[in-house]
mmCIF file of C-alpha atoms in Angstrom:
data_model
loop_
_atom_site.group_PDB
_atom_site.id
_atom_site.type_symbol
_atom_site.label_atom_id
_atom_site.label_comp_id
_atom_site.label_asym_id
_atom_site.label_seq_id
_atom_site.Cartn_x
_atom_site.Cartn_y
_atom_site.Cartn_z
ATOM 1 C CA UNK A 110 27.860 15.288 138.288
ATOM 2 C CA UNK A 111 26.842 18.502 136.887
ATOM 3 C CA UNK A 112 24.728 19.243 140.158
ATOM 4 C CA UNK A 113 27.128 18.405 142.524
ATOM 5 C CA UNK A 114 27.426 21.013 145.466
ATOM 6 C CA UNK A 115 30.348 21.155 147.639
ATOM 7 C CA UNK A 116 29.910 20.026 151.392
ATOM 8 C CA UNK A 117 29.638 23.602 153.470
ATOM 9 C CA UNK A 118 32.662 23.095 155.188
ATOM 10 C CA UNK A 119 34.751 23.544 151.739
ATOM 11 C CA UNK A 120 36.557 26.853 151.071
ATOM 12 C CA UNK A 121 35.430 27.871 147.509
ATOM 13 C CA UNK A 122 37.577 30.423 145.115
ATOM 14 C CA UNK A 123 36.266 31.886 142.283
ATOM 15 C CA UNK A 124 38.811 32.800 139.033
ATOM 16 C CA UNK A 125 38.562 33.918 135.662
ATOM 17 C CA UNK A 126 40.852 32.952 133.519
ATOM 18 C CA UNK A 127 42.668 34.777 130.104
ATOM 19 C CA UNK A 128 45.648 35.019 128.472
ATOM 20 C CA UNK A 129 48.135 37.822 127.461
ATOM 21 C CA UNK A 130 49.867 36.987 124.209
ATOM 22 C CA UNK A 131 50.064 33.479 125.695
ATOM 23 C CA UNK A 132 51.079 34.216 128.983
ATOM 24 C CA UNK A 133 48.019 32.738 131.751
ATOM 25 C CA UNK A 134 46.154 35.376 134.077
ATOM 26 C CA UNK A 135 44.229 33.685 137.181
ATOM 27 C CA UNK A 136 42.322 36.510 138.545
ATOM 28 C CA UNK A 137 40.713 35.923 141.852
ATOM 29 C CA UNK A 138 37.193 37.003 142.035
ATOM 30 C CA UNK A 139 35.855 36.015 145.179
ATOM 31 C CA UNK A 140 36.862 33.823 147.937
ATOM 32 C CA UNK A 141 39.421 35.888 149.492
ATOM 33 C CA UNK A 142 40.012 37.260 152.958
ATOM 34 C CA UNK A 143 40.464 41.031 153.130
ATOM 35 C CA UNK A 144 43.845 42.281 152.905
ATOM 36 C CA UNK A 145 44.703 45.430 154.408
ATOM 37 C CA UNK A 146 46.966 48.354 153.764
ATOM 38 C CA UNK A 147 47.304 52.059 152.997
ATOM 39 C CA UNK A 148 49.152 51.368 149.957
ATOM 40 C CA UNK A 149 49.914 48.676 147.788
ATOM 41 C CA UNK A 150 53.138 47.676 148.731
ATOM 42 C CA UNK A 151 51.714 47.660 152.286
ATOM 43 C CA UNK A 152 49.156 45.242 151.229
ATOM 44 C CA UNK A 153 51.451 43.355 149.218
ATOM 45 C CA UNK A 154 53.498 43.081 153.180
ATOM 46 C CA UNK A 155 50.435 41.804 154.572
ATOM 47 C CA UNK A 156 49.326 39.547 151.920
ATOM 48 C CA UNK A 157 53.179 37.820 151.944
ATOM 49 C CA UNK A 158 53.248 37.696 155.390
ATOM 50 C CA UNK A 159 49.413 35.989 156.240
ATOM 51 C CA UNK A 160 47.859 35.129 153.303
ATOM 52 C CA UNK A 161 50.590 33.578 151.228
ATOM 53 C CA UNK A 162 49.418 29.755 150.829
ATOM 54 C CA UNK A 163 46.824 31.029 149.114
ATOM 55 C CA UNK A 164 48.961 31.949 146.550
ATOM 56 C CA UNK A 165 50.757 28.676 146.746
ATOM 57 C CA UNK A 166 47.177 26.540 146.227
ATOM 58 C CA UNK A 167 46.090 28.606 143.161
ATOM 59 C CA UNK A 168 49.370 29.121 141.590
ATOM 60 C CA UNK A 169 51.236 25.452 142.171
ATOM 61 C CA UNK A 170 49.608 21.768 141.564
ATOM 62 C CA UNK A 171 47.478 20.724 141.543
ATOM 63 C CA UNK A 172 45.821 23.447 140.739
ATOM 64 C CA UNK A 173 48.522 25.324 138.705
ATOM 65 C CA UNK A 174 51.448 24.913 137.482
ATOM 66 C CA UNK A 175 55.028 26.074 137.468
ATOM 67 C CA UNK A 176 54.621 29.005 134.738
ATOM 68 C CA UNK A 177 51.174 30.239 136.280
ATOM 69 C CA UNK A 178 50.410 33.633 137.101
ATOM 70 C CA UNK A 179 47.217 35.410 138.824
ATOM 71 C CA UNK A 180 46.328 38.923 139.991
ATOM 72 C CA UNK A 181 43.780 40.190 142.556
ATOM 73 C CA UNK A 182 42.067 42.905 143.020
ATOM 74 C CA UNK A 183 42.092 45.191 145.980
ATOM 75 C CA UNK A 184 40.602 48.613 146.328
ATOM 76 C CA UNK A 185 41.951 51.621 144.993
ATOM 77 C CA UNK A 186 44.638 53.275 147.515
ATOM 78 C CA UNK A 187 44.891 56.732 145.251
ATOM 79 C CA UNK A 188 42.346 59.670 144.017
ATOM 80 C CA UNK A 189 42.837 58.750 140.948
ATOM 81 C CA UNK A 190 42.944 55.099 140.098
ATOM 82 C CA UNK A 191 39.967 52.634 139.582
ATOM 83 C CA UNK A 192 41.408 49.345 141.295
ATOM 84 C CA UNK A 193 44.250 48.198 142.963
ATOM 85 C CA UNK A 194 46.205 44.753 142.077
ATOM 86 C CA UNK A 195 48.677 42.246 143.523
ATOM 87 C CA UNK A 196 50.341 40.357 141.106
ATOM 88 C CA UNK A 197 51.052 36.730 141.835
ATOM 89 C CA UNK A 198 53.843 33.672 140.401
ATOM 90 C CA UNK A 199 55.371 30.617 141.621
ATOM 91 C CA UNK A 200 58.148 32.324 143.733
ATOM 92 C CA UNK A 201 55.789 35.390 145.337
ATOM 93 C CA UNK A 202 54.535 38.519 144.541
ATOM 94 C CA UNK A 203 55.997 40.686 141.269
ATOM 95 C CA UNK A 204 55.784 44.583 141.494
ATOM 96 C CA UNK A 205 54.217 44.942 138.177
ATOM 97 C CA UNK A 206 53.199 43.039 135.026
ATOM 98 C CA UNK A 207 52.431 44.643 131.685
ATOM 99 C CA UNK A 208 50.990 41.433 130.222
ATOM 100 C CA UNK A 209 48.458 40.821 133.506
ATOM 101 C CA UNK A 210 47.748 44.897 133.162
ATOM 102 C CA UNK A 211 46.457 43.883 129.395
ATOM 103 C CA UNK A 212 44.448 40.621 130.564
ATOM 104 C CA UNK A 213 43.034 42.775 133.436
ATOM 105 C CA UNK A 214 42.048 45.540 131.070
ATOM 106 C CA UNK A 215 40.737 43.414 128.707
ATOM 107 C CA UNK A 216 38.039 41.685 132.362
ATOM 108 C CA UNK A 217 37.385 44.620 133.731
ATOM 109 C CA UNK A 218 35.822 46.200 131.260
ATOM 110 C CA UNK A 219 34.188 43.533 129.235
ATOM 111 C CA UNK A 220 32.700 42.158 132.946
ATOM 112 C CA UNK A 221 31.249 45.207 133.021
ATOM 113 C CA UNK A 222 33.414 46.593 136.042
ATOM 114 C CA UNK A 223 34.572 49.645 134.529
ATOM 115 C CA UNK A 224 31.784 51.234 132.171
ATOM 116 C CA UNK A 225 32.738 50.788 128.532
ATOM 117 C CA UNK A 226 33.366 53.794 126.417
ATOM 118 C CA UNK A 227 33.931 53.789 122.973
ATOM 119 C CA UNK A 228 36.354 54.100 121.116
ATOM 120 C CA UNK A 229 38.517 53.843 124.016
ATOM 121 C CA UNK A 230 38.273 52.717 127.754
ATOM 122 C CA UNK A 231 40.774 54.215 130.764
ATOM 123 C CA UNK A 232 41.568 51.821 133.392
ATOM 124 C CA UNK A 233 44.073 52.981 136.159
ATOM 125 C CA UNK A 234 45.109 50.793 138.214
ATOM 126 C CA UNK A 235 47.392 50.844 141.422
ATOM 127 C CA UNK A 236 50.217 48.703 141.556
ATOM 128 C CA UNK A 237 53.120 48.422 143.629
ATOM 129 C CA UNK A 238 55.597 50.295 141.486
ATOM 130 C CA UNK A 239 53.051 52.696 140.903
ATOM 131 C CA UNK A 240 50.069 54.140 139.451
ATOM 132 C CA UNK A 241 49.543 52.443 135.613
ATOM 133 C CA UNK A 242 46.859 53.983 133.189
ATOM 134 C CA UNK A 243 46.091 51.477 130.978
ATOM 135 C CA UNK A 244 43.764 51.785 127.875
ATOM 136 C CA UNK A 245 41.145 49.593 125.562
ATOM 137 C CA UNK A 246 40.453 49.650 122.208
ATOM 138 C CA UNK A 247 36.694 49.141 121.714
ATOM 139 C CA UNK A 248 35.520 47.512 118.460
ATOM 140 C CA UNK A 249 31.929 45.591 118.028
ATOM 141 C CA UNK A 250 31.068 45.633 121.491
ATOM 142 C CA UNK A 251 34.514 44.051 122.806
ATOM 143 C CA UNK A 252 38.048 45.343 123.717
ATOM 144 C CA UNK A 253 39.858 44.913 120.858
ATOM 145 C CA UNK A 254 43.799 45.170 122.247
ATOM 146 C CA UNK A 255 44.676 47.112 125.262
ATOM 147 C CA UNK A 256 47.827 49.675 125.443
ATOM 148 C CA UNK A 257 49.192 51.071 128.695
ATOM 149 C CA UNK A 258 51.477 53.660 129.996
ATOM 150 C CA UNK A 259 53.966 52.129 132.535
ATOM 151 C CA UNK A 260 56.009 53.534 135.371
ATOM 152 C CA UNK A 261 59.033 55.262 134.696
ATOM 153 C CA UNK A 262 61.437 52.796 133.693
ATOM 154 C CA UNK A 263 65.716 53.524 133.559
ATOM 155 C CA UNK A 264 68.328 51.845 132.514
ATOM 156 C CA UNK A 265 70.928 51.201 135.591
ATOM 157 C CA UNK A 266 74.349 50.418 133.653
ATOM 158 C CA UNK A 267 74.799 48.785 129.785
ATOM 159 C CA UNK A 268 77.457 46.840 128.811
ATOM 160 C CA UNK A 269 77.867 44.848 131.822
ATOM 161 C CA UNK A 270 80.211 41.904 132.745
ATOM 162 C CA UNK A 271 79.745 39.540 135.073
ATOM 163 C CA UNK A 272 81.458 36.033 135.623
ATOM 164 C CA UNK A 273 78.717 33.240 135.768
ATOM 165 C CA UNK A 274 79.220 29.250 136.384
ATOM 166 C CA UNK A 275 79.214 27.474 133.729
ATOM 167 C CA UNK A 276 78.694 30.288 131.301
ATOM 168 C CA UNK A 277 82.331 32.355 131.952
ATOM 169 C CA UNK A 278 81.782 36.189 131.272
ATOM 170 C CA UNK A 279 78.708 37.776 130.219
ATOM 171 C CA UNK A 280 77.732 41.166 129.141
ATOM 172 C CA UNK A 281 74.643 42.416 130.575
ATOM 173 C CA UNK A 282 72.624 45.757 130.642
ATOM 174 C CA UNK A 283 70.168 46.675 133.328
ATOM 175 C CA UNK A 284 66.988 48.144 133.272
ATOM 176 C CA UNK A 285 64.242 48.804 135.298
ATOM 177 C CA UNK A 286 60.735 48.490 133.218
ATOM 178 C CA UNK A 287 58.351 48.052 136.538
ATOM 179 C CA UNK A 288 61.040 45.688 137.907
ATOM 180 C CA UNK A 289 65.127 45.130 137.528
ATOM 181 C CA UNK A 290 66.225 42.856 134.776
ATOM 182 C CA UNK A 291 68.938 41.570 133.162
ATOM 183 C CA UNK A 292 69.113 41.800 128.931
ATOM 184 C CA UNK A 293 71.875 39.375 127.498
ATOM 185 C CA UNK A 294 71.928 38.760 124.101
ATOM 186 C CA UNK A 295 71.379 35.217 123.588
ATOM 187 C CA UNK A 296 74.133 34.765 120.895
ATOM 188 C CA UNK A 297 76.402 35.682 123.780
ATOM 189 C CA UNK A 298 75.109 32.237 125.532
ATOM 190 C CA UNK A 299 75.065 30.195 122.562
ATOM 191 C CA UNK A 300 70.992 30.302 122.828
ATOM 192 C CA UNK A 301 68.004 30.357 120.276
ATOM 193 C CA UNK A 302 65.008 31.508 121.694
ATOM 194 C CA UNK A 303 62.842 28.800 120.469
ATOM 195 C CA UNK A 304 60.491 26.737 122.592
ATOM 196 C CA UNK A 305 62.581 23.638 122.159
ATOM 197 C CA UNK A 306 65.648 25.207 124.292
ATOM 198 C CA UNK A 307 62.989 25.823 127.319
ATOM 199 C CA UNK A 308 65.138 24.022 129.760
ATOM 200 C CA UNK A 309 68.371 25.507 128.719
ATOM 201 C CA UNK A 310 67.063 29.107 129.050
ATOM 202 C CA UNK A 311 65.547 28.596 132.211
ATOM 203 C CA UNK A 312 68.766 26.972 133.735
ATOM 204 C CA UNK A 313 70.762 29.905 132.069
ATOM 205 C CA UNK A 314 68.482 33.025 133.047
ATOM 206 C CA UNK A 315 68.379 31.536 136.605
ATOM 207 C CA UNK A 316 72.238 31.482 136.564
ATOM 208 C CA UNK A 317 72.893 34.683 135.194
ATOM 209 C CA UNK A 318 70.234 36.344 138.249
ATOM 210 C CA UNK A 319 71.730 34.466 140.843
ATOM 211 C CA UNK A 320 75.359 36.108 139.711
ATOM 212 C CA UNK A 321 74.254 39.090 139.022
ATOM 213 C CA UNK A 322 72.179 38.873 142.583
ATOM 214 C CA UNK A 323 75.085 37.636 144.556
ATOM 215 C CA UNK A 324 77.279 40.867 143.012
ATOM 216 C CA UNK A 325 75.682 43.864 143.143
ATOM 217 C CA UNK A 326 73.025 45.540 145.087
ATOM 218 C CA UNK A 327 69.852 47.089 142.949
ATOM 219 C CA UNK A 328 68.372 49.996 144.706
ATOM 220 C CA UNK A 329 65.030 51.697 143.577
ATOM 221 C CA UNK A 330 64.857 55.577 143.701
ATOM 222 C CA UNK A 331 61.886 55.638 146.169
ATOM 223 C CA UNK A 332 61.047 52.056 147.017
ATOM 224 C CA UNK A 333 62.852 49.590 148.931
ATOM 225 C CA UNK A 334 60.110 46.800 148.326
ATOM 226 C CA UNK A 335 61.536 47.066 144.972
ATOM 227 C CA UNK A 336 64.898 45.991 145.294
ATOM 228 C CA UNK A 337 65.630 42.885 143.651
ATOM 229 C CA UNK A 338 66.235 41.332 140.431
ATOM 230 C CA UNK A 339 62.874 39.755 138.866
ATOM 231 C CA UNK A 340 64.723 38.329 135.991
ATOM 232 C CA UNK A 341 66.882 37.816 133.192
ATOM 233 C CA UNK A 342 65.684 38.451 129.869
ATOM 234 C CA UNK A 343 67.147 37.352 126.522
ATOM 235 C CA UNK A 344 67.290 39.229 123.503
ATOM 236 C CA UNK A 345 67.675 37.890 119.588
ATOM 237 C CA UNK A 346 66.488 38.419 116.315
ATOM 238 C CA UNK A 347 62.795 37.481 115.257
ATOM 239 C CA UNK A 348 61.650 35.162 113.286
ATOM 240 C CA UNK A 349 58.080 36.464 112.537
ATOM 241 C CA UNK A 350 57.710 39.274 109.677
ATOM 242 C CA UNK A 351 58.205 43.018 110.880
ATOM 243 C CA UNK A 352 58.878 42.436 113.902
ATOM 244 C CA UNK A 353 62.524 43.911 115.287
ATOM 245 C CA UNK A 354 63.275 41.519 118.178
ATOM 246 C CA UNK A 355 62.528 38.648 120.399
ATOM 247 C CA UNK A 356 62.315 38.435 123.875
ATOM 248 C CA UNK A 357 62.226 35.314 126.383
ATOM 249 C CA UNK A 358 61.929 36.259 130.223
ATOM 250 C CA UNK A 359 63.344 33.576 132.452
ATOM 251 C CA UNK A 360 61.556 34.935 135.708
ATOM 252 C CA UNK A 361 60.947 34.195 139.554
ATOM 253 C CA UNK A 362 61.885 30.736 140.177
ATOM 254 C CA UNK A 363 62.111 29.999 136.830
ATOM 255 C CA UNK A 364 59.251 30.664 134.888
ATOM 256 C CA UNK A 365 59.578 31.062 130.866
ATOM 257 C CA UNK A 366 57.460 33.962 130.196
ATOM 258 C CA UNK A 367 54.754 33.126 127.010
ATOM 259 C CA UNK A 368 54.092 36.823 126.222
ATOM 260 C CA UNK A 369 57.238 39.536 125.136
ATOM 261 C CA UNK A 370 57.049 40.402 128.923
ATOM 262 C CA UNK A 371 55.227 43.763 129.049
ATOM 263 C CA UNK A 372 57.638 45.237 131.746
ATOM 264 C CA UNK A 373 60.293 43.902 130.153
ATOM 265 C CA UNK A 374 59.653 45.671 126.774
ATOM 266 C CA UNK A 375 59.691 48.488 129.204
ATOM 267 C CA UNK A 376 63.141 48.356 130.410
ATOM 268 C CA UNK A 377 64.090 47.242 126.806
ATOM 269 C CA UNK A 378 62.569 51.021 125.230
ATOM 270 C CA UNK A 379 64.604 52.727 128.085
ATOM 271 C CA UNK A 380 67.908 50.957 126.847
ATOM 272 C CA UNK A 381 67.318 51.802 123.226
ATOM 273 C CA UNK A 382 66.242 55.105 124.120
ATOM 274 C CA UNK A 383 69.774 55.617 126.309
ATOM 275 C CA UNK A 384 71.506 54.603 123.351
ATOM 276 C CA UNK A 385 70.134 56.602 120.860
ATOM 277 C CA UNK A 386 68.910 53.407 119.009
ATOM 278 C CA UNK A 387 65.201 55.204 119.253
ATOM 279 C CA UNK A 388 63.456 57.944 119.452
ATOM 280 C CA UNK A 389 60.065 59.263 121.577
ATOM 281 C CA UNK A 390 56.937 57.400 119.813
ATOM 282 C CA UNK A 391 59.161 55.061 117.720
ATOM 283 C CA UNK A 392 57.324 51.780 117.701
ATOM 284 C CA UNK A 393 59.280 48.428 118.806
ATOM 285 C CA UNK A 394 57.546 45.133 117.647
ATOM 286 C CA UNK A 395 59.287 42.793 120.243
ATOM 287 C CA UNK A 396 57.795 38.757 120.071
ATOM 288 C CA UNK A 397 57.929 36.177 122.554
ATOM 289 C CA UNK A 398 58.836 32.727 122.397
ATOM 290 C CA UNK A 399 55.738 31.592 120.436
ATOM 291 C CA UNK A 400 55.663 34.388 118.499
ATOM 292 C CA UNK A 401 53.076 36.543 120.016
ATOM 293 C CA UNK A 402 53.518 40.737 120.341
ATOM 294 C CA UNK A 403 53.420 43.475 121.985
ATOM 295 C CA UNK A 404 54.418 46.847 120.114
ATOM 296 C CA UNK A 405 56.151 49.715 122.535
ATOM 297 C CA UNK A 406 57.082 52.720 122.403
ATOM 298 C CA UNK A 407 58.810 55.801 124.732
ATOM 299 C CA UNK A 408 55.888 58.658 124.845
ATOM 300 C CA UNK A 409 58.326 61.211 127.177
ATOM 301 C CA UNK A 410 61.307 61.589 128.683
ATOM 302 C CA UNK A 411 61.211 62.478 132.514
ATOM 303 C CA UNK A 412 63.626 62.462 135.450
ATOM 304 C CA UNK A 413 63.419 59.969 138.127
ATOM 305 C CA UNK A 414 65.655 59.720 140.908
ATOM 306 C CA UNK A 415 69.109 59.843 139.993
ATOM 307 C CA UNK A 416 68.008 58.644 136.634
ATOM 308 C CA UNK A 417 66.844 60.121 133.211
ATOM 309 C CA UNK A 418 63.765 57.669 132.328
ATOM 310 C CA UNK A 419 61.528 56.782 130.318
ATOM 311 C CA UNK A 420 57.209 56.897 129.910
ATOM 312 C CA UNK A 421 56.698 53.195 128.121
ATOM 313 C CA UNK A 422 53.375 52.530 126.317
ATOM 314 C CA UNK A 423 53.260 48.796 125.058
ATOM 315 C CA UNK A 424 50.338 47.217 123.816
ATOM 316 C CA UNK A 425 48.986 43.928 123.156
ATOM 317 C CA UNK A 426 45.746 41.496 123.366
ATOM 318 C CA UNK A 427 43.928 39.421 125.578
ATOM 319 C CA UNK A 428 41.391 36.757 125.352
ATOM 320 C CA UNK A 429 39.374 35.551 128.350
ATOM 321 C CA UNK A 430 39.701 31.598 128.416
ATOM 322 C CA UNK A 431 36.996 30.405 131.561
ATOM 323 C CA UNK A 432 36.109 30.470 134.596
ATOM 324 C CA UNK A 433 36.636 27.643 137.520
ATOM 325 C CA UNK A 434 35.376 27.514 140.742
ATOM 326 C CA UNK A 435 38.073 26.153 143.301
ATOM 327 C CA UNK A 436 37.362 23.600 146.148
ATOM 328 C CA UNK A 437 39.308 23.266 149.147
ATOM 329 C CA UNK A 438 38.762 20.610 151.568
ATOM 330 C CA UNK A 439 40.106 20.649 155.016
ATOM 331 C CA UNK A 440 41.355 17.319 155.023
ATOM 332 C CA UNK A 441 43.519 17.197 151.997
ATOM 333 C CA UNK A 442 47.172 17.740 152.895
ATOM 334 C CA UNK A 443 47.936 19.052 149.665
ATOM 335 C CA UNK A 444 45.664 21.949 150.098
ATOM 336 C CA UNK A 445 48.072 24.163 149.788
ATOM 337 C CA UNK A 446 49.787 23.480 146.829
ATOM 338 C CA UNK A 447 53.135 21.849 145.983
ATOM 339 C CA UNK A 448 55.567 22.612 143.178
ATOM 340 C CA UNK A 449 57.740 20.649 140.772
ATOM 341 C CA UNK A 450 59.883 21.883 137.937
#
């Protein structure tokens, strides 16, 4: 079996595969048709608009699942930046992911596609909320963690309320940390943000978007791609030692995010940071739902827009998991993927 070769007329895709804290990265290395566009988000257009089932057959069974998530990489569209990247989950494309920025990070430079420098590694990438430097620790020949500094990222109102079925009133704040979420406190829900309570959280966090979706309109400063609310993300107390929080991300349609949500830590450093809760280059130690980490912090303050923001830098680690080699054959009618949850 090990010399099989697939007839010629199967499409082949090439991934490698890693993890963020937990959370899966499928990052498509060959296979793909080329997607055009001046800019990200006009790739991001194109790829949504022609391209999208491949999305569907590498992020959906049978060749996914519901809570996988994949990146690919396009060419740079600014002076500056090394790659460009799509980000990719079960309901479409995201506008920016700190945990696949980290798994990326820790590919690209280990692959040998960005030269490694020690002690530390720049990797700028392009994505469709904007331009991201990212940053990796070198130690022994191998990146070590990765820490990047994300978009600027505002808070859009705290102390919310909104009226949600089944749930009756909950207070909300909103954020934007790459994209908009939602942060309820999970007491407020009569949640723990354990593993076991998977299906409640999902069915909750979905509930609490759709309300807040079905309320109020979210407008970006610059961007209209960006106009939407990714998720819901709730917050309570950790259980790990020194760490100061937990976060679970109930995302898309529906996925439970494994890793503190990098983008969500984000949004999180701009709401303490409104408060007065932090100061500039105050560490956070936020887990996730299994316990993994990723420590942030707010480097500057900066206007954006109508809003007074934010500079995040969060960091975490990666580990590179495999590679596969996927075979599509012309004749199977689930080529395309299908999803259950």
């Amino acid at each position: 079996m090990k010399d099989w070769k697939p007839p010629q007329d199967r499409k082949i895709i090439k991934t490698i595969e890693v993890h963020a804290a937990g959370e899966p990265l499928r990052i498509i290395t060959d296979g793909l048709p080329d997607i055009p566009g001046r800019t990200i988000l006009e790739k991001r257009r194109y790829f949504l608009k022609n391209l999208d089932d491949f999305r569907t057959a590498l992020m959906w069974e049978p060749r996914g699942h519901a809570d996988m998530y994949g990146a690919i990489l396009t060419d740079p569209v600014t002076p500056e930046s090394d790659v460009g990247v799509l980000f990719l989950h079960n309901e479409g494309l995201s506008t920016m992911c700190g945990h696949g920025v980290i798994a990326l990070a820790k590919v690209l430079v280990e692959t040998g596609r960005i030269p490694m420098e020690s002690p530390l590694t720049e990797v700028k990438m392009d994505t469709p909320a904007g331009l991201v430097a990212s940053f990796a620790r070198i130690g022994e020949g191998q990146v070590q963690s990765v820490y990047f500094q994300n978009v600027p990222s505002f808070v859009v109102a705290l102390d919310e309320t909104i009226e949600v079925p089944g749930l009756g009133w909950v207070r909300y704040d909103l954020a934007f940390g790459g994209a908009f979420y939602a942060y309820v406190r999970a007491e407020d829900v009569d949640l723990d943000l354990t593993a076991k309570n998977c299906r409640q959280l999902i069915e909750k966090g979905l509930n609490i978007k759709r309300a807040i979706m079905d309320t109020r309109d979210l407008v970006h400063p610059f961007e209209e791609d960006l106009n939407f609310l990714y998720g819901t993300i709730f917050i309570g107390p950790p259980r790990g030692e020194g760490a100061d929080s937990r976060n679970v991300c109930v995302f898309a349609g529906g996925e439970v995010d494994r890793s503190p949500t990098g983008t969500g830590v984000s949004g999180r450093l701009a709401i303490h940071y409104a408060r007065g809760e932090i100061g500039l280059n105050q560490p956070l130690d936020v887990e996730s739902i299994i316990g993994t980490r990723f420590t942030g912090r707010a480097i500057k303050e900066i206007p954006f827009g109508p809003y007074q923001a934010v500079i995040p830098e969060v960091e975490g680690t990666a580990y590179i998991t495999g590679r596969n080699e996927f075979v599509f054959d012309p004749k199977d009618p689930l080529a395309a993927g299908f999803f259950l949850r």
